[in-house]
Short mmCIF file of C-alpha atoms in Angstrom, two decimals:
data_model
loop_
_atom_site.label_atom_id
_atom_site.label_comp_id
_atom_site.label_asym_id
_atom_site.label_seq_id
_atom_site.Cartn_x
_atom_site.Cartn_y
_atom_site.Cartn_z
CA UNK A 750 71.31 97.71 -63.38
CA UNK A 751 72.60 97.77 -66.95
CA UNK A 752 72.14 94.01 -67.22
CA UNK A 753 68.53 94.37 -66.09
CA UNK A 754 67.92 96.95 -68.82
CA UNK A 755 69.46 94.64 -71.43
CA UNK A 756 67.33 91.71 -70.24
CA UNK A 757 64.20 93.90 -70.30
CA UNK A 758 64.98 95.06 -73.83
CA UNK A 759 65.69 91.55 -75.11
CA UNK A 760 62.48 90.23 -73.58
CA UNK A 761 60.49 92.99 -75.29
CA UNK A 762 61.93 92.31 -78.75
CA UNK A 763 59.35 90.72 -81.05
CA UNK A 764 60.04 87.85 -83.42
CA UNK A 765 59.80 90.30 -86.32
CA UNK A 766 62.62 92.34 -84.80
CA UNK A 767 64.72 89.21 -84.39
CA UNK A 768 64.16 88.49 -88.09
CA UNK A 769 65.15 92.06 -88.94
CA UNK A 770 68.35 91.90 -86.86
CA UNK A 771 69.31 88.53 -88.33
CA UNK A 772 68.65 89.79 -91.85
CA UNK A 773 70.76 92.88 -91.20
CA UNK A 774 73.72 90.79 -90.06
CA UNK A 775 73.32 88.36 -92.98
CA UNK A 776 73.18 91.13 -95.59
CA UNK A 777 76.06 92.99 -93.94
CA UNK A 778 78.17 89.83 -94.14
CA UNK A 779 77.36 89.44 -97.84
CA UNK A 780 78.37 93.05 -98.50
CA UNK A 781 81.55 92.95 -96.43
CA UNK A 782 82.53 89.63 -97.99
CA UNK A 783 82.40 91.04 -101.51
CA UNK A 784 84.19 94.21 -100.42
CA UNK A 785 86.93 92.04 -98.90
CA UNK A 786 87.26 90.13 -102.16
CA UNK A 787 87.86 93.51 -103.85
CA UNK A 788 90.48 94.32 -101.17
CA UNK A 789 88.63 97.28 -99.63
CA UNK A 790 89.96 98.56 -96.32
CA UNK A 791 87.98 97.91 -93.14
CA UNK A 792 86.07 101.20 -93.29
CA UNK A 793 85.17 100.74 -96.95
CA UNK A 794 84.05 97.17 -96.26
CA UNK A 795 81.88 98.37 -93.36
CA UNK A 796 80.25 101.02 -95.57
CA UNK A 797 79.46 98.44 -98.25
CA UNK A 798 78.07 96.04 -95.64
CA UNK A 799 76.00 98.75 -93.97
CA UNK A 800 74.54 100.01 -97.26
CA UNK A 801 73.75 96.44 -98.27
CA UNK A 802 71.91 95.91 -94.99
CA UNK A 803 69.89 99.15 -94.85
CA UNK A 804 69.57 100.22 -98.49
CA UNK A 805 66.37 98.39 -99.37
CA UNK A 806 64.65 99.16 -96.08
CA UNK A 807 65.57 102.84 -96.35
CA UNK A 808 64.00 103.23 -99.79
CA UNK A 809 60.96 101.25 -98.63
CA UNK A 810 60.43 103.54 -95.63
CA UNK A 811 60.85 106.67 -97.73
CA UNK A 812 58.23 105.39 -100.17
CA UNK A 813 55.91 104.56 -97.25
CA UNK A 814 56.50 108.06 -95.84
CA UNK A 815 57.98 106.93 -92.51
CA UNK A 816 61.33 107.55 -90.85
CA UNK A 817 63.95 105.05 -92.10
CA UNK A 818 64.13 102.22 -89.58
CA UNK A 819 67.86 102.40 -88.86
CA UNK A 820 67.59 106.06 -87.79
CA UNK A 821 65.37 105.07 -84.88
CA UNK A 822 67.65 102.47 -83.32
CA UNK A 823 71.48 102.20 -83.40
CA UNK A 824 71.28 98.41 -83.19
CA UNK A 825 71.29 98.19 -87.00
CA UNK A 826 74.67 99.92 -87.15
CA UNK A 827 75.84 97.43 -84.50
CA UNK A 828 74.51 94.52 -86.57
CA UNK A 829 76.50 95.76 -89.57
CA UNK A 830 79.59 96.04 -87.39
CA UNK A 831 79.04 92.45 -86.21
CA UNK A 832 78.94 91.40 -89.86
CA UNK A 833 82.30 93.10 -90.41
CA UNK A 834 83.83 91.34 -87.40
CA UNK A 835 82.54 87.94 -88.57
CA UNK A 836 84.13 88.39 -92.00
CA UNK A 837 87.41 89.56 -90.43
CA UNK A 838 87.50 86.54 -88.13
CA UNK A 839 86.56 84.03 -90.82
CA UNK A 840 87.95 85.82 -93.86
CA UNK A 841 89.65 82.80 -95.41
CA UNK A 842 86.48 80.74 -95.37
CA UNK A 843 84.10 83.53 -96.44
CA UNK A 844 86.16 85.38 -99.04
CA UNK A 845 87.36 82.38 -100.99
CA UNK A 846 84.19 80.35 -101.00
CA UNK A 847 81.05 81.22 -102.93
CA UNK A 848 78.74 78.99 -100.90
CA UNK A 849 78.86 81.00 -97.64
CA UNK A 850 78.18 84.22 -99.57
CA UNK A 851 75.24 82.62 -101.35
CA UNK A 852 73.80 81.32 -98.08
CA UNK A 853 74.10 84.62 -96.21
CA UNK A 854 72.78 86.61 -99.16
CA UNK A 855 69.79 84.29 -99.56
CA UNK A 856 69.01 84.29 -95.84
CA UNK A 857 69.15 88.09 -95.75
CA UNK A 858 66.96 88.26 -98.84
CA UNK A 859 64.31 85.96 -97.37
CA UNK A 860 64.20 87.67 -93.98
CA UNK A 861 64.12 91.22 -95.33
CA UNK A 862 61.29 90.49 -97.76
CA UNK A 863 59.17 89.26 -94.85
CA UNK A 864 59.98 92.38 -92.81
CA UNK A 865 59.06 94.64 -95.73
CA UNK A 866 55.76 92.87 -96.31
CA UNK A 867 54.74 93.00 -92.67
CA UNK A 868 55.62 96.66 -92.23
CA UNK A 869 53.60 97.58 -95.32
CA UNK A 870 50.59 95.59 -94.14
CA UNK A 871 50.88 97.21 -90.70
CA UNK A 872 50.62 100.62 -92.38
CA UNK A 873 47.34 99.47 -94.02
CA UNK A 874 48.56 99.27 -97.60
CA UNK A 875 47.05 96.61 -99.92
CA UNK A 876 48.80 93.31 -100.49
CA UNK A 877 50.05 94.14 -103.97
CA UNK A 878 51.89 97.11 -102.49
CA UNK A 879 53.21 94.89 -99.69
CA UNK A 880 54.69 92.45 -102.21
CA UNK A 881 56.40 95.28 -104.08
CA UNK A 882 57.73 96.83 -100.86
CA UNK A 883 58.94 93.44 -99.67
CA UNK A 884 60.79 92.93 -102.94
CA UNK A 885 62.35 96.40 -102.74
CA UNK A 886 63.44 95.68 -99.17
CA UNK A 887 65.09 92.46 -100.25
CA UNK A 888 66.83 93.43 -103.50
CA UNK A 889 67.69 97.12 -103.45
CA UNK A 890 70.48 96.87 -100.88
CA UNK A 891 72.16 94.23 -103.02
CA UNK A 892 71.83 96.43 -106.11
CA UNK A 893 73.56 99.32 -104.32
CA UNK A 894 76.22 96.91 -103.04
CA UNK A 895 77.00 95.62 -106.51
CA UNK A 896 77.20 99.15 -107.91
CA UNK A 897 79.64 100.12 -105.14
CA UNK A 898 81.95 97.23 -106.01
CA UNK A 899 81.60 97.71 -109.79
CA UNK A 900 79.62 94.55 -110.51
CA UNK A 901 76.49 94.03 -112.59
CA UNK A 902 73.69 93.87 -109.99
CA UNK A 903 72.74 90.28 -109.26
CA UNK A 904 69.04 91.03 -109.67
CA UNK A 905 69.61 91.93 -113.34
CA UNK A 906 71.37 88.69 -114.22
CA UNK A 907 69.75 85.51 -115.39
CA UNK A 908 69.77 84.01 -111.91
CA UNK A 909 66.36 84.09 -110.18
CA UNK A 910 66.45 86.75 -107.45
CA UNK A 911 63.62 89.27 -107.47
CA UNK A 912 61.17 86.64 -108.70
CA UNK A 913 61.93 84.59 -105.59
CA UNK A 914 60.89 87.62 -103.51
CA UNK A 915 57.63 87.98 -105.41
CA UNK A 916 56.95 84.26 -104.98
CA UNK A 917 57.56 84.54 -101.25
CA UNK A 918 55.24 87.53 -101.11
CA UNK A 919 52.41 85.51 -102.63
CA UNK A 920 53.09 82.69 -100.17
CA UNK A 921 52.85 85.15 -97.29
CA UNK A 922 49.58 86.55 -98.63
CA UNK A 923 48.14 83.07 -99.07
CA UNK A 924 49.00 82.15 -95.49
CA UNK A 925 47.54 85.46 -94.27
CA UNK A 926 44.29 84.92 -96.13
CA UNK A 927 44.05 81.43 -94.59
CA UNK A 928 44.20 83.19 -91.21
CA UNK A 929 47.37 81.41 -90.14
CA UNK A 930 49.47 82.88 -87.35
CA UNK A 931 52.05 85.58 -88.05
CA UNK A 932 54.81 83.13 -87.18
CA UNK A 933 53.58 80.61 -89.75
CA UNK A 934 53.26 83.35 -92.39
CA UNK A 935 56.82 84.52 -91.70
CA UNK A 936 58.38 81.06 -91.71
CA UNK A 937 56.43 79.94 -94.78
CA UNK A 938 57.32 83.02 -96.84
CA UNK A 939 61.00 83.09 -95.87
CA UNK A 940 61.35 79.35 -96.49
CA UNK A 941 59.65 79.70 -99.88
CA UNK A 942 62.07 82.47 -100.90
CA UNK A 943 65.10 80.53 -99.70
CA UNK A 944 64.07 77.32 -101.43
CA UNK A 945 63.05 79.10 -104.66
CA UNK A 946 66.46 80.71 -104.94
CA UNK A 947 68.38 77.56 -104.01
CA UNK A 948 66.47 75.43 -106.52
CA UNK A 949 66.77 78.11 -109.21
CA UNK A 950 70.54 78.18 -108.82
CA UNK A 951 70.86 74.39 -108.59
CA UNK A 952 68.76 73.72 -111.70
CA UNK A 953 69.70 76.95 -113.48
CA UNK A 954 66.18 78.28 -113.72
CA UNK A 955 65.83 81.76 -115.11
CA UNK A 956 64.04 84.05 -117.51
CA UNK A 957 65.12 84.40 -121.15
CA UNK A 958 67.85 86.96 -121.73
CA UNK A 959 67.43 89.96 -124.01
CA UNK A 960 69.88 90.41 -126.88
CA UNK A 961 69.36 92.93 -129.68
CA UNK A 962 65.64 93.07 -128.81
CA UNK A 963 65.36 89.30 -129.18
CA UNK A 964 64.82 86.86 -126.32
CA UNK A 965 67.29 84.02 -126.11
#
């Protein structure tokens, strides 16, 4: 009986929900990984991972005047817990290496931006609002995470981060205006964000830095 309920629930989950669950786990892993590097205990690491995963979406939903998504379904807490377990099981690989953190953080970023854009469009807001909400969904959790662990938020550094979200938002809008399927819009936008960030890091793309009111 329970198995039938689980199967029925899984079969009813949309692709957007799968994206949201995957993004939650990816962001939770990035948060827990950094908390582990700072030698937080398990509870502290879970809190950092959970806030990383739900922070951006919570602010987005409050701005859109809807109930925060994670308060409607406990699966997001479970996804954060899964992220904690993954880091505990593979702590040596994830804590010591920067590449896994970068990958999980970028995947979470790409997936959450798409979720934020689609939810905003569903609520009948214009596309410029959708791009802003998608960016907030993607970056704000990471900002809160970095504040919790006493780091300068990644979005404020020279590395391209928020701009990748905006770029992905325009890609999504372009695909939408061309009347492509939702799946194509989602894949195109998330891939664009992922590739923009990877290429920006590889080739050290970034905006000029401010110093004493002068751009470097």
